[in-house]
Amino acid sequence: MRVLFAPPAQAALTLARLLPMESEHFKGFPAMSAAQTNAPSLPRSFQEIILRLQAYWASKGCAILQPYDMEVGAGTFHPATTLRSLGTKPWAAAYVQPSRRPTDGRYGENPNRLQHYYQYQVIIKPSPPDLQDLYLGSLAAIGLDSTLHDIRFVEDDWESPTLGAWGLGWEVWCDGMEVSQFTYFQQVGGHDCRPVSGELTYGLERLAMYVLGVDHVMTMPFNDPQSPIALTYGDIFRQTEEEYSRHNFDGADTAQLLRHFEDAEAECERLLAFPPDDPKSGKRIIMAHPAYDQTIKASHLFNLLDARGVISVTERQAYIGRVRALAKKCADAFRQTEAGADAPDAA
Amino acid sequence: MPDLLIELFSEEIPARMQAKAREDLKRMVTEGLVQAGLTYASAGAFSTPRRLTLTLEGLTNESRPVREERKGPRVDAPAAALDGFLRSTGLTRDQLEIRDDKKAQVYFAVVEKPGRAADAIIAEVLETTIRTFPWPKSMRWGNGTLRWVRPLHSILCLLNDEAGSRIVPLTVDGITAGNTTRGHRFLSPAAFSVTSFEDYTVKLKRAHVILDSAEREATIWQTAQNLAFAAGMEVVEDKGLLAEVAGLVEWPVPLMGRINDAFLGLPPEVLQTSMKEHQKFFSVKNPRTGRIEGFVTVANTETADHGETILKGNQKVLTARLSDAKFFWENDLRVARAGMGDWLDGLKAVTFHNKLGSQADRIARIAALAREIAPLVGADPDMAEQAARLAKADLRSAMVGEFPELQGLMGMYYARAAGLPEPVALAARDHYSPLGPSDDVPTEPVSVAVALADKIDTLTGFWAIDEKPTGSKDPFALRRAALGVIRLVLSNNVRFSIDKLVDVQILRHQQGAMPTEQGLFGQILNAASAHGMFGDVTRRLIKAAEDVAPNWLSAVRDHDPSISDDLRDFLHDRLKVYLKDQGIRHDVIDACLAMPGNCDLTLLVNRATALQATLQTEDGTNLVAAFKRANNILSQAEAKDGVEYSFGADPKYAETDEERALFAALDQADAAIKPAMAAENFTAAMQSMAALRAPIDAFFTAVQINTESQILRRNRLNLLHRIRAICLSVADLTKLDG
């Protein structure tokens, strides 16, 4: 495949042009040093790492999608991964997904823990034979070069009890640091994955902190530190981490969350109960995605309830089981749709 | 005679699966080849993270020809019988031979299987091996249907002899066998071809792959030691970690670093566990300070900067991890110094089992029982109770939350920080022990009391809710708990009748609505633990309770002993397994189990050990034979006559010297055995019993039991009864084999 990602210096240039020229903070373009023109140089900001990953996976033929517009616990929840890993239709997508883990909130004080963070997600179906090499190429693109670093594939099986999904793979270590999850999906929503999708998940903050040599996430440069208006991760997220930590642990109304959970569950099932034939359009329309949105909602509400500490150990299993039941029903429904069906010749 | 080389090249195989996988490969391929009629001289199996390799030397070129004859139906048998035979042999009627067999003519199928070329057999066997390989977990990938531990990329299958080497033609799920492999993922990624096992290992090494895990282990260990030695330090040995790390690398490059001074105050176990579990680091000790001050990490690659970047990265991860650990440690110490109240409260909210209440409920039960056990093991009851109340407090500590394997050990540190007496701290550490059959058994009395109480509470709890182990299923590790009780009792020579404690603890489990042990209920439990549920003291207290008629009365009064009987039998079964491993015969154990006092495990084992020793002497073996002879004659006579000959033999009817000598010997044995048994000196008792062998043998030689004279016969049968009674007072010899 052709490798055609833009050298980072160019990317920086393009970006700089987008800055508001009339801003009073604008101090002119940074001078370009010789090193900056030589790719691959080390990235200098969080966003440059994201941009390089986007460029890299675009160059490998992935559709670069945008984040899903709902609160999710991980990039895997994006229907581009969960639903699209079902059925035989080939698929290749990459995207950034803001992810929320309410229990991980630390009021912005912990150097590595956040209740809102970014994952970079790549999903390719069927998993190509050179997926490991493709992945290693992406590390090189962000400056983790295998001639200087020790990159290792260490056993780590993945399981999502709420999605009824599991796969085998590794956590990838770079110099002893876990930088990605690498998974071959075997089952999603209770359905065997045939063909198998390969899924890569990069924990962006942690990865970027390592590449950029930063010790506290809040001090990490978000944009280029030479920018006229240099912003750190903390400039953007410290306050929201505080607000959401308080919200997650104390603010959220648990009685209301419980009601919303019930509502989402009921709505999911109601949408799936519609007969497939839509009288208005005369088409066969199964509302798999709208129903799946409700599953995502239920899952996030459960996470919030968990963070509020109102779910006991035994109840916990029951809630997870209820979300899983929804995920399975959505997977069943999606398999009945055009995008999720088996190609006739693949039977 | 060709040699065979097989390599299955895949994406990274989990380290923990490699040792078994290479053995499975060897076993499956060699068994398959041998079954198909090939032989080989020697076999070797190897693994790296990316490959499983098998080499066979001196393989035969083709299988032995086989001639197989099968007898079919008679010629005059119904057609259906012949059809069936033809189907099962795959032959046609004219291919069958007709032979005379006894009275009839019979069809015979003679199948000549010519020798087959090794190549074809290998291809078949290898394909079957790959398709049926017993990975603990396997997966599919891409569009394929094949299952392997991770995607399988290539198969190398090569036969080589004087004439050269040839690829064994074989294709599995689209992967065609060849003669090429690849070197190290980063250092030598190019593919190359090989001609023989020797060529393969040499070229692999050139391509930065050490094939043999033992060699990788040796390299790692040697280099790690050298690095440490040069810095005046020493590496802490860890064989399990060494094997795991050797399974994570093809080209091991150990690098040593130092732990930041800020973390050196952490308990050494915390440093070691954190480094090992999270990062697979070896710990490096400074012999002058006795502290863990450094680490060795093993990289899988060589770099231009000699690992500097790698080491720096690892150091950074370690610092982050140890910062967490230090944070936990300091917070935990604060809670500990304040008396651990937060943790004890927290345990109320942790369910142990939904039918057995919270951890706090469990701890209260264990503390009550530990108090009762204390005097039996020489511990102070107050201290045993206190130790039991605190022993599990660390389960709520942040450190144990992070590293569950440090449970107990952290409890010890925290108990010391709280200024508690040392036996309390040690009990926190040791009360889980012994975990395995070779684990150390606690000896400190307070630890023994808590450890026993912990295990007995677990056993009685799951017995009370009927969650006993069945077959291979033992989710609550109750067999291990039973073995723990046995080893604690035996190695500390603890003397008690375990059924009393079991009864009491089952009552505690069943009390449900009676959360308090104050007053009469507590008194009854205490009495029962000392005197048993049916002891006079206990029954008196229960009787007294009838006047008050509390709601728990019926539960106590009608206490069903069948649960504890069943648990006692389970303990006896586990004891048998344990003693069998110690070389004590199962029938010896049975002979002792049948004796009174079998709830006292120490007594039971002392008896069994003495009996086994006696049986290893000639006198002992012969005595058992003599006893059995006496017992058989007597039992038959008793059955026939319908009486029991226990009247007491009279020496005045003795006719011969041998008979008189036996009377004297029995008197002597009686006089010796009774006090010896009373003193539980089983060795002396059994020696006296074995000494009966000569007089009994002489008696049987000289005297006929069933004589004409009914008086003499009766007297002699009564004499035999004395033999039986004396022997059975020592052990139930009827249970012995042979």
GROMACS .gro file of N, CA and C in nm, chain B residues 634-699:
model
  198
  981LEU      N    1  -1.293  -6.841   6.431
  981LEU     CA    2  -1.386  -6.799   6.536
  981LEU      C    3  -1.517  -6.751   6.475
  982SER      N    4  -1.507  -6.669   6.370
  982SER     CA    5  -1.629  -6.614   6.310
  982SER      C    6  -1.714  -6.725   6.252
  983GLN      N    7  -1.647  -6.821   6.185
  983GLN     CA    8  -1.723  -6.932   6.129
  983GLN      C    9  -1.795  -7.009   6.238
  984ALA      N   10  -1.718  -7.037   6.346
  984ALA     CA   11  -1.777  -7.113   6.455
  984ALA      C   12  -1.893  -7.036   6.517
  985GLU      N   13  -1.873  -6.907   6.532
  985GLU     CA   14  -1.979  -6.825   6.592
  985GLU      C   15  -2.103  -6.822   6.505
  986ALA      N   16  -2.079  -6.813   6.374
  986ALA     CA   17  -2.192  -6.810   6.282
  986ALA      C   18  -2.266  -6.943   6.287
  987LYS      N   19  -2.186  -7.050   6.292
  987LYS     CA   20  -2.244  -7.185   6.290
  987LYS      C   21  -2.320  -7.212   6.420
  988ASP      N   22  -2.257  -7.175   6.531
  988ASP     CA   23  -2.315  -7.209   6.660
  988ASP      C   24  -2.414  -7.104   6.709
  989GLY      N   25  -2.412  -6.990   6.642
  989GLY     CA   26  -2.503  -6.883   6.682
  989GLY      C   27  -2.474  -6.825   6.819
  990VAL      N   28  -2.354  -6.832   6.862
  990VAL     CA   29  -2.317  -6.771   6.991
  990VAL      C   30  -2.191  -6.689   6.975
  991GLU      N   31  -2.165  -6.607   7.074
  991GLU     CA   32  -2.039  -6.535   7.072
  991GLU      C   33  -1.951  -6.599   7.178
  992TYR      N   34  -1.832  -6.638   7.137
  992TYR     CA   35  -1.742  -6.706   7.232
  992TYR      C   36  -1.659  -6.602   7.306
  993SER      N   37  -1.725  -6.535   7.399
  993SER     CA   38  -1.651  -6.431   7.469
  993SER      C   39  -1.653  -6.458   7.619
  994PHE      N   40  -1.666  -6.586   7.652
  994PHE     CA   41  -1.686  -6.622   7.791
  994PHE      C   42  -1.558  -6.609   7.873
  995GLY      N   43  -1.446  -6.621   7.810
  995GLY     CA   44  -1.321  -6.621   7.885
  995GLY      C   45  -1.267  -6.763   7.890
  996ALA      N   46  -1.154  -6.784   7.826
  996ALA     CA   47  -1.095  -6.918   7.821
  996ALA      C   48  -1.030  -6.950   7.955
  997ASP      N   49  -1.030  -7.076   7.984
  997ASP     CA   50  -0.974  -7.117   8.114
  997ASP      C   51  -0.847  -7.198   8.090
  998PRO      N   52  -0.734  -7.155   8.149
  998PRO     CA   53  -0.607  -7.224   8.124
  998PRO      C   54  -0.609  -7.369   8.174
  999LYS      N   55  -0.701  -7.399   8.261
  999LYS     CA   56  -0.697  -7.536   8.317
  999LYS      C   57  -0.730  -7.641   8.210
 1000TYR      N   58  -0.797  -7.599   8.103
 1000TYR     CA   59  -0.828  -7.696   7.997
 1000TYR      C   60  -0.717  -7.703   7.894
 1001ALA      N   61  -0.612  -7.625   7.915
 1001ALA     CA   62  -0.503  -7.629   7.818
 1001ALA      C   63  -0.439  -7.766   7.820
 1002GLU      N   64  -0.416  -7.823   7.701
 1002GLU     CA   65  -0.363  -7.959   7.692
 1002GLU      C   66  -0.214  -7.960   7.667
 1003THR      N   67  -0.169  -7.869   7.581
 1003THR     CA   68  -0.029  -7.875   7.539
 1003THR      C   69   0.046  -7.756   7.596
 1004ASP      N   70   0.179  -7.767   7.587
 1004ASP     CA   71   0.265  -7.656   7.630
 1004ASP      C   72   0.236  -7.532   7.547
 1005GLU      N   73   0.213  -7.554   7.415
 1005GLU     CA   74   0.189  -7.440   7.327
 1005GLU      C   75   0.063  -7.364   7.368
 1006GLU      N   76  -0.038  -7.442   7.407
 1006GLU     CA   77  -0.163  -7.379   7.449
 1006GLU      C   78  -0.140  -7.300   7.577
 1007ARG      N   79  -0.067  -7.361   7.670
 1007ARG     CA   80  -0.037  -7.293   7.797
 1007ARG      C   81   0.047  -7.167   7.770
 1008ALA      N   82   0.143  -7.183   7.677
 1008ALA     CA   83   0.229  -7.070   7.645
 1008ALA      C   84   0.146  -6.955   7.589
 1009LEU      N   85   0.045  -6.987   7.508
 1009LEU     CA   86  -0.039  -6.881   7.451
 1009LEU      C   87  -0.117  -6.809   7.561
 1010PHE      N   88  -0.171  -6.887   7.654
 1010PHE     CA   89  -0.239  -6.823   7.768
 1010PHE      C   90  -0.147  -6.723   7.837
 1011ALA      N   91  -0.025  -6.770   7.861
 1011ALA     CA   92   0.071  -6.684   7.931
 1011ALA      C   93   0.101  -6.560   7.847
 1012ALA      N   94   0.120  -6.583   7.715
 1012ALA     CA   95   0.156  -6.471   7.626
 1012ALA      C   96   0.043  -6.369   7.621
 1013LEU      N   97  -0.082  -6.420   7.618
 1013LEU     CA   98  -0.195  -6.328   7.611
 1013LEU      C   99  -0.207  -6.247   7.740
 1014ASP      N  100  -0.183  -6.313   7.853
 1014ASP     CA  101  -0.186  -6.240   7.980
 1014ASP      C  102  -0.083  -6.128   7.978
 1015GLN      N  103   0.036  -6.168   7.927
 1015GLN     CA  104   0.146  -6.071   7.924
 1015GLN      C  105   0.111  -5.954   7.831
 1016ALA      N  106   0.058  -5.990   7.713
 1016ALA     CA  107   0.024  -5.887   7.614
 1016ALA      C  108  -0.082  -5.793   7.671
 1017ASP      N  109  -0.185  -5.854   7.732
 1017ASP     CA  110  -0.290  -5.776   7.795
 1017ASP      C  111  -0.232  -5.674   7.892
 1018ALA      N  112  -0.143  -5.724   7.975
 1018ALA     CA  113  -0.085  -5.640   8.079
 1018ALA      C  114  -0.003  -5.527   8.020
 1019ALA      N  115   0.058  -5.554   7.905
 1019ALA     CA  116   0.142  -5.450   7.844
 1019ALA      C  117   0.059  -5.353   7.759
 1020ILE      N  118  -0.039  -5.411   7.686
 1020ILE     CA  119  -0.112  -5.328   7.587
 1020ILE      C  120  -0.204  -5.227   7.655
 1021LYS      N  121  -0.273  -5.269   7.759
 1021LYS     CA  122  -0.372  -5.179   7.821
 1021LYS      C  123  -0.309  -5.046   7.865
 1022PRO      N  124  -0.201  -5.054   7.947
 1022PRO     CA  125  -0.141  -4.924   7.986
 1022PRO      C  126  -0.080  -4.849   7.867
 1023ALA      N  127  -0.024  -4.924   7.772
 1023ALA     CA  128   0.037  -4.856   7.656
 1023ALA      C  129  -0.071  -4.782   7.579
 1024MET      N  130  -0.188  -4.847   7.559
 1024MET     CA  131  -0.296  -4.780   7.487
 1024MET      C  132  -0.346  -4.660   7.566
 1025ALA      N  133  -0.357  -4.678   7.697
 1025ALA     CA  134  -0.405  -4.567   7.779
 1025ALA      C  135  -0.310  -4.448   7.765
 1026ALA      N  136  -0.180  -4.479   7.750
 1026ALA     CA  137  -0.082  -4.372   7.735
 1026ALA      C  138  -0.065  -4.331   7.589
 1027GLU      N  139  -0.147  -4.392   7.501
 1027GLU     CA  140  -0.140  -4.366   7.357
 1027GLU      C  141  -0.002  -4.398   7.301
 1028ASN      N  142   0.064  -4.493   7.366
 1028ASN     CA  143   0.193  -4.538   7.314
 1028ASN      C  144   0.166  -4.655   7.219
 1029PHE      N  145   0.130  -4.618   7.096
 1029PHE     CA  146   0.086  -4.721   7.001
 1029PHE      C  147   0.201  -4.812   6.959
 1030THR      N  148   0.320  -4.758   6.955
 1030THR     CA  149   0.434  -4.839   6.914
 1030THR      C  150   0.454  -4.953   7.014
 1031ALA      N  151   0.452  -4.918   7.144
 1031ALA     CA  152   0.471  -5.021   7.245
 1031ALA      C  153   0.357  -5.122   7.238
 1032ALA      N  154   0.234  -5.074   7.224
 1032ALA     CA  155   0.119  -5.163   7.220
 1032ALA      C  156   0.131  -5.259   7.102
 1033MET      N  157   0.172  -5.206   6.990
 1033MET     CA  158   0.178  -5.292   6.871
 1033MET      C  159   0.295  -5.387   6.877
 1034GLN      N  160   0.402  -5.344   6.942
 1034GLN     CA  161   0.514  -5.438   6.960
 1034GLN      C  162   0.468  -5.556   7.046
 1035SER      N  163   0.395  -5.524   7.152
 1035SER     CA  164   0.345  -5.631   7.238
 1035SER      C  165   0.250  -5.721   7.160
 1036MET      N  166   0.169  -5.660   7.077
 1036MET     CA  167   0.075  -5.739   6.997
 1036MET      C  168   0.152  -5.828   6.898
 1037ALA      N  169   0.254  -5.770   6.835
 1037ALA     CA  170   0.331  -5.847   6.737
 1037ALA      C  171   0.403  -5.962   6.805
 1038ALA      N  172   0.438  -5.942   6.933
 1038ALA     CA  173   0.509  -6.048   7.004
 1038ALA      C  174   0.421  -6.172   7.019
 1039LEU      N  175   0.290  -6.159   6.999
 1039LEU     CA  176   0.199  -6.274   7.008
 1039LEU      C  177   0.214  -6.368   6.890
 1040ARG      N  178   0.279  -6.319   6.787
 1040ARG     CA  179   0.287  -6.397   6.664
 1040ARG      C  180   0.342  -6.537   6.689
 1041ALA      N  181   0.459  -6.549   6.758
 1041ALA     CA  182   0.522  -6.680   6.777
 1041ALA      C  183   0.431  -6.774   6.857
 1042PRO      N  184   0.381  -6.732   6.974
 1042PRO     CA  185   0.294  -6.823   7.048
 1042PRO      C  186   0.167  -6.862   6.970
 1043ILE      N  187   0.110  -6.766   6.894
 1043ILE     CA  188  -0.013  -6.802   6.819
 1043ILE      C  189   0.020  -6.905   6.711
 1044ASP      N  190   0.129  -6.879   6.637
 1044ASP     CA  191   0.170  -6.974   6.532
 1044ASP      C  192   0.193  -7.113   6.593
 1045ALA      N  193   0.266  -7.114   6.705
 1045ALA     CA  194   0.298  -7.242   6.768
 1045ALA      C  195   0.169  -7.311   6.810
 1046PHE      N  196   0.075  -7.233   6.862
 1046PHE     CA  197  -0.053  -7.287   6.907
 1046PHE      C  198  -0.129  -7.352   6.791
   0.00000   0.00000   0.00000
